[in-house]
Amino acid sequence: MSKNLPRYSLAHGPCSQLEGVKEQLLAWIFERREMGLVVSTRSIIIKACCILPAMEQKSSLARLMVVRRFLKKQSLVYRMGTKVSQRLPAEVCQEAAEFQEFIRPMLIGPERCPHWIINMDQTPVFFSMHPKKTLEILGTKTVVIRTSTNDTKRATVALTITAAGDQLVPMVVYKGTENGTIKKRELQNHHPTCIYETQHNPWMGERVMLRWVEDVLAPYVALAPPGIIPIILLDSYRCHVMASVVNVIQDL
């Protein structure tokens, strides 16, 4: 065979050293990206070392090469952050029209009242300068990065409002342990107009979401007049669609 001809191989090579934790690692990456949080090669190396002790025994260069090969295989590349407003106006208008067509019939009828048409969503609070690049799937056109004057998310605020403009009690979630120092000593001195909670990852998880249902949603829904059926609109964030959360809300 001529030395100038290219050589091809059908073999895929050895399995990635992260193959055993691939699903767990990808779930962590996509969960952070769903929240608009930046994911970098360095953060993935740190996470991989936490869930795979064997990674800690490798040199810095070896860990970097393992993660780079993993990212390439999963089609994850660095992308500059964009804004949703950069999408084509026609595309956004079409999505909005389809949503309105879908949701409006649910909000009309004698059993509905604007005071009990409820929407809740969370917003993060940052404390450091944010980076402009993040890992994202190859070919993604819209790359969302939560921006403010900070990039380290230390708290989440869950805000609830009705179609009539009524504002329910806000919930603030801080980074901390469930029964740690912050919860025992600090939160007692916070303003009583909010509900405060702590979690290892400072965003809404199943436990915190269930407390929001119990302490914010349930007392308000209990005030609905006879014949009025409250309805709540939530996005498809993970803790919103968990069976435990959905069942508790429906039971109200």
XYZ file of N, CA and C in Angstrom:
756
model
N 0.847 -1.187 0.000
C 0.000 0.000 0.000
C 0.891 1.248 0.000
N 0.472 2.247 -0.751
C 1.256 3.469 -0.842
C 1.274 4.199 0.491
N 2.426 4.770 0.820
C 2.556 5.501 2.082
C 1.751 6.785 2.080
N 1.349 7.264 0.876
C 0.640 8.531 0.788
C -0.868 8.397 0.998
N -1.371 7.148 1.003
C -2.806 6.951 1.168
C -3.197 7.110 2.632
N -4.342 7.722 2.906
C -4.785 7.874 4.301
C -5.151 6.536 4.911
N -5.003 6.436 6.195
C -5.323 5.206 6.904
C -6.624 5.410 7.670
N -7.514 4.442 7.589
C -8.808 4.520 8.238
C -8.946 3.374 9.233
N -9.742 3.581 10.245
C -9.965 2.549 11.252
C -11.420 2.554 11.651
N -11.985 1.361 11.802
C -13.363 1.231 12.253
C -13.445 1.087 13.760
N -12.320 0.978 14.437
C -12.319 0.803 15.887
C -12.617 2.132 16.568
N -13.311 2.068 17.680
C -13.656 3.263 18.438
C -12.628 3.593 19.518
N -11.619 2.728 19.668
C -10.626 2.977 20.694
C -11.111 2.527 22.060
N -10.276 2.651 23.066
C -10.668 2.230 24.428
C -11.775 3.104 24.983
N -12.526 2.537 25.926
C -13.612 3.291 26.552
C -13.051 4.453 27.365
N -13.810 5.497 27.441
C -13.409 6.653 28.240
C -13.327 6.256 29.710
N -12.384 6.855 30.414
C -12.259 6.585 31.840
C -13.434 7.155 32.614
N -14.222 8.008 31.965
C -15.410 8.574 32.593
C -16.682 7.853 32.150
N -16.546 6.751 31.442
C -17.706 6.050 30.911
C -18.637 5.589 32.034
N -18.069 5.130 33.134
C -18.887 4.627 34.229
C -19.717 5.696 34.924
N -19.291 6.943 34.809
C -20.024 8.044 35.457
C -20.566 9.017 34.424
N -20.654 8.570 33.182
C -21.066 9.461 32.090
C -22.441 10.046 32.335
N -23.426 9.204 32.679
C -24.788 9.694 32.868
C -24.866 10.690 34.014
N -24.164 10.393 35.108
C -24.181 11.291 36.262
C -23.517 12.623 35.924
N -22.430 12.569 35.175
C -21.703 13.785 34.812
C -22.506 14.624 33.820
N -23.118 13.967 32.836
C -23.929 14.704 31.857
C -25.156 15.316 32.519
N -25.768 14.595 33.465
C -26.931 15.135 34.173
C -26.551 16.404 34.930
N -25.362 16.392 35.542
C -24.890 17.571 36.268
C -24.643 18.740 35.311
N -24.025 18.451 34.168
C -23.743 19.503 33.184
C -25.035 20.112 32.667
N -25.991 19.265 32.246
C -27.225 19.771 31.652
C -28.104 20.472 32.690
N -28.037 20.025 33.948
C -28.814 20.693 34.992
C -28.317 22.125 35.186
N -27.002 22.293 35.190
C -26.446 23.640 35.339
C -26.755 24.498 34.117
N -26.713 23.916 32.926
C -27.000 24.688 31.725
C -28.477 25.069 31.660
N -29.365 24.200 32.174
C -30.782 24.548 32.226
C -31.017 25.796 33.074
N -30.144 25.988 34.077
C -30.285 27.132 34.954
C -29.488 28.325 34.475
N -28.835 28.189 33.295
C -28.060 29.296 32.756
C -26.713 29.467 33.426
N -26.265 28.481 34.202
C -24.981 28.570 34.889
C -23.861 28.123 33.957
N -22.711 28.779 34.086
C -21.568 28.474 33.228
C -20.956 27.131 33.614
N -20.606 26.345 32.606
C -19.893 25.082 32.807
C -18.568 25.171 32.058
N -17.473 24.922 32.749
C -16.146 24.993 32.139
C -15.451 23.645 32.257
N -14.357 23.498 31.518
C -13.569 22.272 31.613
C -13.067 22.070 33.035
N -12.627 23.156 33.666
C -12.113 23.058 35.035
C -13.198 22.573 35.999
N -14.415 23.112 35.866
C -15.486 22.696 36.779
C -15.837 21.228 36.567
N -15.761 20.756 35.326
C -16.045 19.341 35.056
C -14.957 18.454 35.652
N -13.696 18.899 35.584
C -12.604 18.137 36.196
C -12.845 18.009 37.700
N -13.232 19.102 38.347
C -13.488 19.079 39.794
C -14.644 18.138 40.111
N -15.725 18.216 39.315
C -16.882 17.343 39.546
C -16.512 15.887 39.318
N -15.728 15.616 38.261
C -15.321 14.241 37.963
C -14.478 13.660 39.098
N -13.614 14.486 39.686
C -12.795 14.020 40.803
C -13.649 13.713 42.031
N -14.751 14.434 42.185
C -15.625 14.213 43.343
C -16.372 12.888 43.237
N -16.803 12.534 42.023
C -17.603 11.324 41.858
C -16.769 10.123 41.421
N -15.500 10.359 41.043
C -14.624 9.266 40.621
C -13.257 9.472 41.270
N -13.046 8.892 42.449
C -11.796 9.109 43.192
C -10.541 8.791 42.382
N -10.622 7.857 41.425
C -9.436 7.490 40.646
C -8.903 8.673 39.843
N -9.780 9.632 39.535
C -9.338 10.806 38.766
C -8.349 11.648 39.568
N -8.491 11.646 40.894
C -7.624 12.463 41.732
C -6.180 11.968 41.724
N -5.991 10.683 41.365
C -4.649 10.115 41.353
C -3.869 10.502 40.109
N -4.557 11.082 39.124
C -3.906 11.436 37.869
C -3.274 12.822 37.964
N -2.335 13.075 37.091
C -1.717 14.398 37.030
C -2.710 15.404 36.458
N -2.410 16.682 36.604
C -3.295 17.727 36.090
C -3.470 17.603 34.588
N -2.384 17.318 33.878
C -2.459 17.182 32.424
C -3.300 15.977 32.033
N -3.136 14.860 32.756
C -3.900 13.652 32.437
C -5.396 13.891 32.658
N -5.759 14.569 33.765
C -7.167 14.853 34.020
C -7.746 15.751 32.919
N -6.960 16.720 32.501
C -7.412 17.629 31.445
C -7.666 16.874 30.150
N -6.766 15.968 29.783
C -6.917 15.229 28.527
C -8.109 14.277 28.594
N -8.339 13.648 29.755
C -9.487 12.753 29.911
C -10.789 13.519 29.707
N -10.901 14.683 30.325
C -12.128 15.481 30.213
C -12.283 16.028 28.804
N -11.205 16.444 28.176
C -11.297 16.958 26.799
C -11.803 15.882 25.848
N -11.298 14.656 25.993
C -11.779 13.567 25.134
C -13.256 13.274 25.402
N -13.646 13.338 26.675
C -15.045 13.124 27.048
C -15.945 14.186 26.413
N -15.532 15.451 26.485
C -16.330 16.546 25.924
C -16.443 16.428 24.413
N -15.356 16.051 23.769
C -15.382 15.903 22.309
C -16.336 14.794 21.892
N -16.334 13.699 22.640
C -17.214 12.582 22.313
C -18.674 12.950 22.521
N -18.947 13.839 23.472
C -20.326 14.253 23.761
C -20.736 15.498 22.967
N -19.874 15.947 22.047
C -20.143 17.125 21.200
C -20.371 18.389 22.023
N -19.617 18.531 23.112
C -19.692 19.722 23.946
C -18.510 20.624 23.619
N -18.786 21.863 23.265
C -17.742 22.802 22.866
C -17.962 24.131 23.582
N -16.940 24.975 23.619
C -17.077 26.298 24.200
C -17.817 27.216 23.247
N -18.791 27.944 23.775
C -19.568 28.894 22.990
C -19.678 30.212 23.730
N -19.704 31.303 22.973
C -19.949 32.609 23.572
C -21.417 32.713 23.964
N -21.692 33.353 25.086
C -23.072 33.528 25.519
C -23.834 34.457 24.594
N -25.087 34.145 24.342
C -25.966 34.991 23.540
C -27.169 35.365 24.379
N -28.096 36.093 23.794
C -29.330 36.457 24.477
C -30.507 35.936 23.678
N -31.601 35.652 24.374
C -32.790 35.163 23.690
C -33.275 36.170 22.666
N -33.050 37.464 22.935
C -33.512 38.502 22.017
C -32.813 38.447 20.668
N -31.716 37.692 20.569
C -31.024 37.576 19.301
C -31.682 36.551 18.375
N -32.657 35.824 18.894
C -33.391 34.896 18.028
C -34.251 35.686 17.060
N -34.607 35.042 15.970
C -35.424 35.707 14.968
C -36.773 36.106 15.563
N -37.203 37.363 15.380
C -38.496 37.800 15.926
C -39.651 36.918 15.479
N -39.631 36.460 14.218
C -40.719 35.616 13.721
C -40.799 34.307 14.501
N -39.627 33.771 14.890
C -39.607 32.515 15.637
C -40.190 32.709 17.035
N -39.819 33.802 17.700
C -40.318 34.077 19.038
C -41.813 34.366 19.010
N -42.269 35.126 18.005
C -43.695 35.447 17.891
C -44.524 34.190 17.686
N -44.022 33.267 16.892
C -44.742 32.037 16.627
C -44.874 31.204 17.899
N -43.794 31.118 18.687
C -43.838 30.371 19.936
C -44.827 31.010 20.911
N -44.812 32.346 20.978
C -45.719 33.044 21.891
C -47.173 32.833 21.479
N -47.439 32.879 20.184
C -48.806 32.690 19.698
C -49.300 31.275 19.987
N -48.418 30.284 19.815
C -48.794 28.902 20.079
C -49.073 28.694 21.574
N -48.275 29.338 22.428
C -48.498 29.216 23.869
C -49.830 29.848 24.262
N -50.120 31.020 23.731
C -51.379 31.699 24.057
C -52.574 30.877 23.592
N -52.466 30.294 22.410
C -53.562 29.477 21.879
C -53.802 28.252 22.757
N -52.712 27.725 23.321
C -52.805 26.530 24.156
C -53.356 26.849 25.545
N -52.911 27.975 26.134
C -53.192 28.216 27.549
C -54.472 28.997 27.781
N -54.887 29.864 26.861
C -56.043 30.727 27.107
C -57.328 29.962 27.425
N -57.654 28.892 26.706
C -58.889 28.160 27.052
C -58.894 27.624 28.480
N -57.707 27.340 29.048
C -57.639 26.830 30.410
C -57.945 27.897 31.450
N -57.812 29.177 31.069
C -57.937 30.264 32.036
C -59.292 30.950 31.979
N -60.187 30.424 31.144
C -61.499 31.046 30.957
C -62.577 30.099 31.474
N -63.544 30.644 32.195
C -64.660 29.833 32.670
C -65.106 30.286 34.041
N -66.274 29.859 34.469
C -66.804 30.282 35.773
C -65.982 29.779 36.946
N -65.177 28.732 36.720
C -64.371 28.190 37.819
C -63.023 28.903 37.957
N -62.744 29.871 37.073
C -61.473 30.578 37.119
C -61.643 31.990 37.664
N -60.593 32.495 38.285
C -60.570 33.863 38.813
C -59.127 34.348 38.717
N -58.892 35.586 38.236
C -57.511 36.084 38.096
C -56.703 36.012 39.386
N -57.369 36.128 40.529
C -56.649 36.071 41.799
C -56.114 34.669 42.096
N -56.652 33.661 41.409
C -56.178 32.288 41.632
C -55.654 31.666 40.345
N -55.148 32.509 39.446
C -54.329 32.068 38.315
C -52.903 32.458 38.677
N -52.095 31.475 39.010
C -50.831 31.708 39.713
C -49.645 31.297 38.839
N -48.583 32.086 38.935
C -47.326 31.743 38.248
C -46.170 31.904 39.226
N -45.276 30.907 39.241
C -44.081 30.982 40.087
C -42.854 30.659 39.250
N -41.780 31.393 39.504
C -40.507 31.097 38.861
C -39.388 31.549 39.783
N -38.184 31.065 39.510
C -37.037 31.418 40.341
C -36.055 32.293 39.558
N -35.342 33.115 40.287
C -34.279 33.911 39.697
C -33.049 33.816 40.584
N -31.853 33.712 40.002
C -30.643 33.568 40.810
C -30.076 34.914 41.254
N -29.237 34.857 42.284
C -28.498 36.021 42.763
C -27.012 35.689 42.665
N -26.242 36.580 42.055
C -24.824 36.334 41.822
C -23.975 37.306 42.631
N -22.700 36.945 42.845
C -21.819 37.790 43.636
C -20.457 38.066 42.996
N -20.141 37.492 41.860
C -18.823 37.689 41.249
C -18.975 37.980 39.765
N -17.886 38.445 39.132
C -17.914 38.712 37.698
C -18.171 37.406 36.946
N -18.971 37.480 35.907
C -19.346 36.282 35.164
C -18.478 36.106 33.920
N -18.177 34.865 33.528
C -17.465 34.617 32.273
C -18.401 34.759 31.088
N -17.842 34.870 29.909
C -18.635 35.063 28.704
C -18.745 33.792 27.871
N -18.040 32.728 28.250
C -18.081 31.484 27.498
C -18.524 30.350 28.395
N -19.141 29.339 27.800
C -19.549 28.143 28.519
C -19.550 26.968 27.574
N -19.477 25.762 28.123
C -19.594 24.566 27.299
C -21.043 24.375 26.908
N -21.279 24.049 25.653
C -22.631 23.841 25.148
C -22.567 22.857 23.996
N -23.698 22.226 23.672
C -23.767 21.252 22.590
C -23.398 21.919 21.269
N -22.594 21.238 20.465
C -22.176 21.745 19.163
C -23.390 22.035 18.287
N -23.446 23.226 17.710
C -24.534 23.606 16.819
C -25.629 24.405 17.477
N -25.580 24.561 18.818
C -26.610 25.339 19.511
C -26.525 26.801 19.091
N -27.647 27.377 18.685
C -27.661 28.762 18.221
C -27.830 29.751 19.358
N -28.644 29.420 20.337
C -28.887 30.316 21.459
C -28.202 29.760 22.694
N -27.206 30.466 23.202
C -26.434 30.040 24.362
C -26.758 30.989 25.504
N -27.532 30.518 26.468
C -28.006 31.360 27.569
C -27.002 31.337 28.710
N -26.572 32.517 29.150
C -25.729 32.657 30.325
C -26.381 33.690 31.232
N -26.708 33.315 32.456
C -27.309 34.255 33.388
C -26.307 35.361 33.682
N -26.699 36.594 33.464
C -25.772 37.694 33.614
C -26.247 38.673 34.670
N -25.284 39.192 35.409
C -25.501 40.292 36.339
C -24.115 40.821 36.619
N -23.897 41.429 37.756
C -22.545 41.857 38.092
C -21.745 40.714 38.700
N -22.343 39.525 38.753
C -21.692 38.398 39.421
C -21.863 37.136 38.611
N -21.109 36.080 38.983
C -21.265 34.806 38.291
C -21.401 33.633 39.236
N -21.101 33.786 40.530
C -21.215 32.673 41.462
C -22.590 32.717 42.107
N -23.413 31.749 41.798
C -24.781 31.765 42.308
C -24.788 31.322 43.759
N -25.171 32.213 44.633
C -25.186 31.897 46.049
C -26.596 31.846 46.614
N -27.566 32.320 45.899
C -28.933 32.315 46.415
C -29.920 32.289 45.259
N -31.119 31.788 45.546
C -32.212 31.764 44.579
C -33.439 32.375 45.238
N -34.164 33.192 44.482
C -35.399 33.775 44.983
C -36.560 33.217 44.159
N -37.529 32.597 44.819
C -38.731 32.088 44.169
C -39.830 33.130 44.318
N -40.283 33.677 43.196
C -41.278 34.745 43.188
C -42.582 34.225 42.601
N -43.686 34.542 43.263
C -45.003 34.058 42.859
C -45.953 35.229 42.707
N -46.706 35.261 41.608
C -47.642 36.353 41.339
C -48.888 35.784 40.682
N -50.006 36.458 40.866
C -51.254 36.017 40.240
C -51.570 36.901 39.040
N -52.549 36.476 38.250
C -52.968 37.249 37.085
C -53.588 38.579 37.488
N -54.023 38.695 38.747
C -54.587 39.949 39.244
C -53.518 40.859 39.832
N -52.276 40.402 39.834
C -51.193 41.216 40.365
C -50.876 40.978 41.823
N -51.544 40.027 42.463
C -51.243 39.711 43.861
C -49.875 39.034 43.965
N -49.068 39.488 44.913
C -47.750 38.888 45.121
C -47.774 38.021 46.372
N -47.434 36.741 46.181
C -47.379 35.834 47.319
C -46.038 35.988 48.033
N -45.901 35.324 49.157
C -44.680 35.440 49.960
C -43.479 34.905 49.175
N -42.411 35.683 49.028
C -41.219 35.182 48.341
C -40.487 34.142 49.190
N -39.766 33.258 48.512
C -38.898 32.306 49.215
C -37.466 32.511 48.727
N -36.532 32.597 49.668
C -35.118 32.790 49.361
C -34.360 31.537 49.782
N -33.582 30.977 48.862
C -32.814 29.760 49.123
C -31.334 30.120 49.115
N -30.678 29.900 50.247
C -29.251 30.177 50.376
C -28.447 28.888 50.250
N -27.182 29.054 49.918
C -26.264 27.919 49.884
C -25.887 27.573 51.310
N -26.136 26.350 51.702
C -25.815 25.919 53.065
C -26.412 24.558 53.331
N -26.084 23.982 54.469
C -26.627 22.675 54.823
C -28.028 22.832 55.401
N -28.768 21.736 55.400
C -30.180 21.773 55.783
C -30.371 22.275 57.210
N -29.515 21.865 58.129
C -29.632 22.290 59.528
C -28.315 22.885 60.022
N -27.634 23.616 59.143
C -26.327 24.159 59.481
C -26.388 25.508 60.165
N -25.213 26.150 60.246
C -25.071 27.411 60.976
C -25.928 28.510 60.377
N -25.963 28.596 59.047
C -26.729 29.663 58.399
C -28.199 29.585 58.796
N -28.753 28.384 58.746
C -30.172 28.231 59.057
C -30.459 28.458 60.533
N -29.565 28.023 61.408
C -29.822 28.110 62.851
C -29.563 29.504 63.400
N -28.563 30.206 62.845
C -28.158 31.480 63.444
C -28.505 32.692 62.596
N -28.339 32.576 61.290
C -28.490 33.753 60.431
C -29.934 34.013 60.017
N -30.644 32.971 59.580
C -31.965 33.176 58.997
C -32.978 33.701 60.009
N -32.728 33.461 61.289
C -33.651 33.950 62.311
C -33.672 35.473 62.365
N -32.612 36.113 61.891
C -32.515 37.570 61.927
C -32.943 38.221 60.618
N -33.357 37.422 59.648
C -33.779 37.969 58.364
C -35.183 38.557 58.467
N -35.505 39.397 57.492
C -36.810 40.065 57.494
C -37.929 39.031 57.409
N -38.947 39.122 58.254
C -39.978 38.076 58.320
C -40.966 38.068 57.161
N -40.817 38.986 56.209
C -41.760 39.008 55.083
C -41.431 37.968 54.026
N -40.331 37.248 54.190
C -39.952 36.179 53.256
C -39.812 34.865 54.009
N -39.832 33.780 53.247
C -39.533 32.457 53.793
C -38.125 32.098 53.359
N -37.321 31.596 54.280
C -35.913 31.334 53.995
C -35.613 29.846 54.150
N -34.741 29.364 53.263
C -34.371 27.954 53.285
C -32.920 27.843 52.852
N -32.276 26.751 53.229
C -30.896 26.489 52.819
C -30.824 25.149 52.113
N -29.884 25.053 51.205
C -29.661 23.817 50.458
C -28.220 23.804 49.980
N -27.646 22.601 49.888
C -26.240 22.481 49.479
C -26.005 23.172 48.140
N -26.886 22.939 47.183
C -26.862 23.686 45.929
C -27.928 24.764 46.040
N -27.562 26.038 45.886
C -28.509 27.117 46.205
C -29.556 27.355 45.144
N -30.295 26.321 44.804
C -31.448 26.502 43.928
C -32.559 25.562 44.397
N -33.689 25.646 43.745
C -34.854 24.876 44.193
C -34.657 23.391 43.915
N -34.664 22.597 44.968
C -34.660 21.157 44.845
C -35.999 20.607 45.302
N -36.128 19.297 45.350
C -37.404 18.680 45.711
C -37.837 19.077 47.125
N -36.930 18.996 48.097
C -37.286 19.321 49.484
C -37.713 20.778 49.616
N -36.961 21.680 48.983
C -37.281 23.107 49.075
C -38.582 23.407 48.330
N -38.782 22.743 47.197
C -40.009 22.954 46.434
C -41.229 22.506 47.236
N -41.110 21.392 47.939
C -42.222 20.909 48.751
C -42.515 21.874 49.900
N -41.479 22.490 50.432
C -41.726 23.474 51.490
C -42.425 24.713 50.910
N -42.051 25.109 49.687
C -42.743 26.238 49.050
C -44.226 25.922 48.876
N -44.537 24.704 48.453
C -45.941 24.311 48.291
C -46.666 24.400 49.627
N -46.020 23.920 50.691
C -46.661 23.871 52.011
C -46.823 25.252 52.630
N -45.791 26.093 52.511
C -45.794 27.362 53.251
C -46.249 28.568 52.420
N -46.190 28.463 51.094
C -46.568 29.603 50.251
C -47.847 29.309 49.477
N -47.843 28.220 48.717
C -48.975 27.941 47.826
C -50.217 27.481 48.596
N -50.056 26.506 49.485
C -51.212 25.923 50.173
C -52.019 26.954 50.961
N -51.386 27.822 51.773
C -52.192 28.812 52.516
C -52.965 29.755 51.590
N -52.386 30.099 50.454
C -53.080 31.015 49.546
C -54.231 30.305 48.830
N -53.982 29.088 48.367
C -55.019 28.322 47.664
C -56.205 28.052 48.589
N -55.936 27.898 49.874
C -57.010 27.620 50.840
C -58.006 28.769 50.934
N -57.623 29.960 50.473
C -58.502 31.127 50.548
C -59.415 31.256 49.327
N -59.275 30.351 48.354
C -60.094 30.440 47.141
C -61.572 30.289 47.480
N -62.439 31.144 46.905
C -63.880 31.052 47.176
C -64.454 29.733 46.663
N -65.595 29.316 47.179
C -66.241 28.091 46.679
C -66.521 28.203 45.174
N -66.259 27.123 44.476
C -66.501 27.102 43.032
C -65.330 27.559 42.195
N -64.314 28.165 42.812
C -63.126 28.621 42.088
C -62.041 27.546 42.178
N -61.550 27.127 41.037
C -60.471 26.132 40.987
C -59.174 26.848 40.626
N -58.235 26.943 41.552
C -56.966 27.606 41.245
C -56.185 26.839 40.178
N -55.359 27.559 39.437
C -54.481 26.939 38.439
C -53.118 27.592 38.563
N -52.067 26.809 38.520
C -50.711 27.344 38.640
C -49.914 26.991 37.396
N -49.169 27.964 36.904
C -48.329 27.789 35.714
C -46.872 27.716 36.158
N -46.206 26.615 35.824
C -44.792 26.415 36.123
C -44.065 25.984 34.861
N -42.792 26.311 34.770
C -42.027 25.827 33.619
C -41.615 24.377 33.863
N -40.823 23.825 32.957
C -40.487 22.394 33.018
C -39.176 22.144 33.760
N -38.842 23.019 34.705
C -37.657 22.799 35.534
C -37.830 21.495 36.316
N -36.721 20.816 36.575
C -36.750 19.449 37.112
C -37.640 19.290 38.339
N -37.437 20.140 39.358
C -38.193 19.948 40.597
C -39.667 20.293 40.430
N -40.031 21.014 39.366
C -41.443 21.334 39.139
C -42.223 20.118 38.637
N -41.552 19.222 37.927
C -42.258 18.110 37.283
C -42.055 16.786 38.018
N -41.419 16.819 39.183
C -41.275 15.589 39.964
C -42.648 15.121 40.433
N -42.844 13.821 40.428
C -44.140 13.255 40.797
C -44.551 13.676 42.205
N -43.588 13.710 43.144
C -43.916 14.073 44.517
C -44.458 15.492 44.593
N -43.877 16.401 43.818
C -44.314 17.801 43.822
C -45.660 17.945 43.111
N -45.776 17.319 41.952
C -47.018 17.411 41.181
C -48.196 16.863 41.979
N -47.994 15.733 42.646
C -49.086 15.119 43.413
C -49.542 16.003 44.578
N -48.569 16.615 45.273
C -48.917 17.487 46.399
C -49.706 18.711 45.909
N -49.285 19.284 44.787
C -49.991 20.442 44.240
C -51.407 20.054 43.805
N -51.528 18.925 43.132
C -52.851 18.501 42.677
C -53.776 18.190 43.855
N -53.221 17.694 44.943
C -54.031 17.380 46.118
C -54.621 18.627 46.773
N -54.041 19.800 46.475
C -54.569 21.038 47.038
C -55.926 21.412 46.438
